[in-house]
Coordinates of C-alpha atoms in Angstrom, one line a residue:
M1 CA 27.5 60.3 -54.4
L2 CA 26.6 59.7 -58.0
F3 CA 29.1 58.2 -60.6
D4 CA 28.6 59.2 -64.2
S5 CA 30.1 56.2 -65.9
H6 CA 30.3 57.7 -69.4
T7 CA 30.9 61.3 -70.4
H8 CA 32.5 63.1 -73.3
I9 CA 33.4 66.2 -71.4
N10 CA 36.4 66.4 -73.6
D11 CA 34.1 67.4 -76.4
E12 CA 34.3 70.9 -77.8
A13 CA 30.7 71.5 -76.7
F14 CA 32.2 72.1 -73.2
D15 CA 35.1 74.3 -74.2
E16 CA 33.5 77.6 -73.1
D17 CA 32.1 76.6 -69.7
F18 CA 34.0 73.5 -68.6
S19 CA 34.5 74.7 -65.0
Q20 CA 30.9 75.6 -64.6
V21 CA 29.8 72.2 -65.9
L22 CA 31.9 70.5 -63.3
D23 CA 30.5 72.9 -60.6
R24 CA 27.0 72.0 -61.6
A25 CA 27.9 68.3 -61.5
K26 CA 29.3 68.7 -58.0
Q27 CA 26.2 70.6 -56.8
A28 CA 24.0 67.7 -58.2
G29 CA 26.0 65.2 -56.1
V30 CA 28.1 63.8 -58.9
G31 CA 31.3 62.8 -57.1
K32 CA 33.1 60.8 -59.8
M33 CA 32.9 60.4 -63.6
L34 CA 34.6 58.9 -66.6
V35 CA 35.7 60.8 -69.6
I36 CA 35.9 58.8 -72.8
G37 CA 38.1 59.2 -75.9
V38 CA 37.0 57.6 -79.2
D39 CA 39.5 58.8 -81.8
R40 CA 43.0 60.2 -81.7
S41 CA 42.0 63.9 -81.0
S42 CA 39.4 63.1 -78.3
M43 CA 41.7 60.5 -76.7
E44 CA 44.5 63.1 -76.4
K45 CA 42.1 65.5 -74.7
V46 CA 41.4 62.9 -72.0
F47 CA 44.8 63.1 -70.3
P48 CA 44.9 66.8 -69.3
I49 CA 41.5 66.4 -67.7
I50 CA 42.3 63.3 -65.7
D51 CA 45.7 64.7 -64.7
R52 CA 44.1 67.8 -63.4
E53 CA 40.8 66.6 -61.9
P54 CA 41.2 64.1 -59.0
N55 CA 37.7 62.6 -59.3
I56 CA 37.7 62.1 -63.1
Y57 CA 39.0 58.9 -64.6
G58 CA 39.6 58.1 -68.3
A59 CA 39.0 55.5 -71.0
I60 CA 40.5 55.4 -74.4
G61 CA 39.6 53.2 -77.4
W62 CA 38.8 53.5 -81.1
N63 CA 35.1 53.8 -82.0
P64 CA 33.5 51.5 -84.5
E65 CA 32.1 54.2 -86.8
D66 CA 35.6 55.4 -87.7
A67 CA 37.2 51.9 -87.6
V68 CA 38.4 52.3 -91.2
D69 CA 40.5 55.3 -90.1
M70 CA 42.5 53.6 -87.3
T71 CA 46.1 53.2 -88.3
E72 CA 48.8 51.0 -86.8
E73 CA 50.2 54.1 -85.2
D74 CA 46.9 54.8 -83.5
F75 CA 46.7 51.3 -82.2
A76 CA 50.2 51.5 -80.9
W77 CA 49.4 54.9 -79.3
I78 CA 46.4 53.4 -77.4
Q79 CA 48.5 50.5 -76.3
S80 CA 51.2 52.7 -74.9
N81 CA 48.8 54.9 -73.0
L82 CA 46.8 52.2 -71.3
S83 CA 49.3 52.1 -68.4
H84 CA 48.4 55.6 -67.2
S85 CA 47.3 55.3 -63.6
K86 CA 43.9 56.9 -64.2
I87 CA 43.0 55.0 -67.4
V88 CA 40.5 52.5 -66.0
A89 CA 39.0 51.0 -69.1
L90 CA 39.4 50.5 -72.8
G91 CA 36.6 52.0 -74.9
E92 CA 34.4 52.9 -76.2
I93 CA 34.8 50.2 -78.8
G94 CA 32.3 47.9 -80.5
L95 CA 30.1 47.6 -83.5
D96 CA 27.8 50.2 -85.2
Y97 CA 25.7 49.0 -88.1
H98 CA 23.6 52.2 -88.1
W99 CA 26.1 54.6 -89.6
D100 CA 27.5 53.2 -92.9
K101 CA 31.0 54.7 -92.4
S102 CA 33.2 51.6 -91.9
P103 CA 32.8 48.2 -93.5
K104 CA 31.6 45.5 -91.1
S105 CA 34.8 43.4 -91.8
V106 CA 37.0 46.3 -90.7
Q107 CA 34.8 47.0 -87.6
H108 CA 35.1 43.3 -86.6
D109 CA 38.9 43.4 -86.9
V110 CA 39.3 46.6 -85.0
F111 CA 36.9 45.3 -82.3
R112 CA 38.7 42.0 -81.9
R113 CA 42.1 43.6 -81.7
Q114 CA 41.1 46.0 -79.0
I115 CA 39.4 43.3 -76.9
R116 CA 42.7 41.4 -77.0
L117 CA 44.6 44.5 -76.1
A118 CA 42.3 45.1 -73.1
K119 CA 42.9 41.5 -71.9
Q120 CA 46.6 42.1 -72.1
A121 CA 46.3 45.3 -70.1
G122 CA 43.8 43.8 -67.6
L123 CA 41.3 46.5 -68.2
P124 CA 37.5 46.3 -68.5
L125 CA 35.8 47.2 -71.8
I126 CA 33.3 49.9 -72.6
I127 CA 31.1 48.6 -75.4
H128 CA 29.3 50.7 -78.1
N129 CA 26.6 48.6 -79.8
R130 CA 24.2 49.9 -82.3
E131 CA 22.0 47.6 -84.4
A132 CA 24.7 44.9 -84.0
T133 CA 23.7 43.1 -80.8
A134 CA 24.1 39.5 -82.0
D135 CA 27.5 40.1 -83.5
T136 CA 28.6 42.1 -80.5
E137 CA 27.7 39.3 -78.1
R138 CA 29.2 36.6 -80.3
M139 CA 32.6 38.4 -80.6
L140 CA 32.8 39.2 -77.0
R141 CA 32.2 35.5 -76.2
E142 CA 34.6 34.2 -78.9
E143 CA 37.3 36.6 -77.7
G144 CA 36.9 35.6 -74.0
A145 CA 36.0 39.0 -72.9
A146 CA 34.4 37.6 -69.7
E147 CA 37.9 37.4 -68.4
I148 CA 38.0 41.2 -68.0
G149 CA 34.3 42.1 -68.2
G150 CA 33.1 45.6 -68.8
V151 CA 30.0 47.7 -69.5
M152 CA 27.3 47.8 -72.2
H153 CA 27.2 51.6 -72.6
C154 CA 23.9 53.4 -73.2
Y155 CA 22.0 50.1 -73.2
S156 CA 19.0 50.0 -75.6
D157 CA 18.2 46.3 -76.0
T158 CA 15.9 43.9 -74.3
A159 CA 16.1 42.4 -70.8
E160 CA 16.8 39.0 -72.4
W161 CA 19.9 40.3 -74.2
A162 CA 21.0 42.0 -71.0
E163 CA 21.1 38.6 -69.3
K164 CA 23.4 37.3 -72.0
F165 CA 25.8 40.2 -71.6
I166 CA 25.7 39.8 -67.8
D167 CA 26.6 36.2 -68.3
L168 CA 29.7 37.5 -70.1
N169 CA 30.6 39.5 -66.9
F170 CA 29.3 42.8 -68.2
Y171 CA 27.4 45.6 -66.4
I172 CA 24.5 47.3 -68.1
S173 CA 24.5 51.1 -68.2
F174 CA 21.5 53.3 -68.9
G175 CA 21.5 57.0 -70.0
G176 CA 19.0 59.7 -70.9
P177 CA 17.0 57.6 -73.3
V178 CA 15.6 55.6 -70.4
T179 CA 13.6 58.7 -69.5
F180 CA 11.9 59.1 -72.9
K181 CA 8.2 58.3 -73.1
N182 CA 8.7 55.8 -76.0
A183 CA 11.6 53.9 -74.4
R184 CA 9.5 50.9 -73.3
I185 CA 12.3 48.3 -74.1
Q186 CA 15.0 50.2 -72.3
Q187 CA 12.6 50.8 -69.3
E188 CA 11.8 47.1 -69.1
A189 CA 15.4 46.2 -69.1
A190 CA 16.3 48.9 -66.5
A191 CA 13.7 47.4 -64.2
A192 CA 14.9 43.9 -64.7
V193 CA 18.7 44.1 -64.6
P194 CA 20.1 42.9 -61.2
I195 CA 21.0 45.9 -59.2
E196 CA 24.5 44.7 -58.7
R197 CA 25.0 44.9 -62.5
L198 CA 23.5 48.3 -63.0
L199 CA 25.3 51.5 -64.0
I200 CA 24.1 55.0 -65.0
E201 CA 25.6 57.6 -67.4
T202 CA 24.9 60.7 -69.4
D203 CA 27.0 60.2 -72.6
C204 CA 27.1 64.0 -72.5
P205 CA 26.9 66.2 -74.5
F206 CA 24.5 63.7 -76.2
L207 CA 21.2 62.1 -75.2
S208 CA 20.0 64.6 -72.6
P209 CA 17.2 63.1 -70.4
Q210 CA 13.7 64.5 -70.1
P211 CA 12.8 67.4 -69.7
Y212 CA 16.0 68.5 -71.5
R213 CA 15.7 66.2 -74.5
G214 CA 17.4 67.8 -77.5
K215 CA 19.6 70.1 -75.5
R216 CA 23.2 69.7 -74.6
N217 CA 23.6 67.1 -71.9
E218 CA 26.0 67.4 -69.0
P219 CA 27.0 65.2 -66.0
A220 CA 24.7 66.9 -63.5
R221 CA 21.8 65.3 -65.3
V222 CA 22.8 61.8 -64.4
R223 CA 20.7 62.3 -61.3
L224 CA 17.6 62.4 -63.6
V225 CA 18.6 59.0 -64.9
A226 CA 19.0 57.6 -61.4
E227 CA 15.6 59.0 -60.4
K228 CA 13.8 57.4 -63.4
I229 CA 15.4 54.0 -62.8
A230 CA 14.3 54.2 -59.2
E231 CA 10.8 55.0 -60.3
L232 CA 10.8 52.0 -62.7
R233 CA 12.1 49.7 -60.0
G234 CA 9.9 51.0 -57.2
V235 CA 12.8 51.9 -55.0
S236 CA 14.4 55.0 -53.6
P237 CA 16.7 57.2 -55.7
D238 CA 19.3 56.9 -52.8
L239 CA 19.4 53.1 -53.3
I240 CA 20.1 53.5 -57.1
E241 CA 22.7 56.2 -56.4
Q242 CA 24.6 54.1 -53.8
A243 CA 24.4 50.8 -55.8
T244 CA 25.5 52.3 -59.2
T245 CA 28.4 54.2 -57.6
E246 CA 29.6 51.1 -55.8
N247 CA 29.2 49.1 -59.0
A248 CA 31.3 51.6 -61.0
I249 CA 34.0 51.7 -58.4
R250 CA 34.1 47.9 -58.4
L251 CA 34.1 47.6 -62.2
F252 CA 36.8 50.2 -62.8
H253 CA 39.0 49.1 -59.9
I254 CA 39.0 52.5 -58.3
N255 CA 40.4 52.4 -54.8
S256 CA 39.0 55.5 -53.1
Y257 CA 35.3 56.0 -52.5
V258 CA 35.4 59.7 -51.7

């Protein structure tokens, strides 16, 4: 069984064929997945999905690109909904210095507040980091995030940085970009991360793996990520499938395996 640890199947890109997308995922061996909300509208769309689908779990958190838009009401809403039985993480949250949409100071404040909220709730974190690695690592360390741990989502940094995040009790998750021909840094990291700290994801509908690059991504394609990482590590895809599923279940404190 495969576990897609990061999806946005609540995105409008799936409105017309949601059931078929889940069917294709099941046929590909994807037995569990997470659906992530990153702003008020997408977070609200998480709950009907996880209430209806027994093998889909949820995470909610305010994304860094839109940090400037988060209100006190939004923060209180997140806090009040973390107690839902199938919300298994807080995220995706973090820092994004690529898109110049929210001042760094605002991103830092929203990031720190949500780390503290996750610690209060006893939930692991899902971290979005783009061009902000040093600040991300520093703030996670300063806020004591190792207490709850989490996952570095769609990892794109070096193996050396991965070691630092693992030391903070984080897992390292790879998505479609690890299959790209020019993804040397990600591929080196995917080969080096200890298997007990490895996760896989699609981040669908974004970042479709080869040979579907540029097209809408979907959970069924997480198998292609697993196969590429198996190739990079010189092991069987079955080993990566089993290890990453067990890792996700352990990280997100999911009781049932099937």
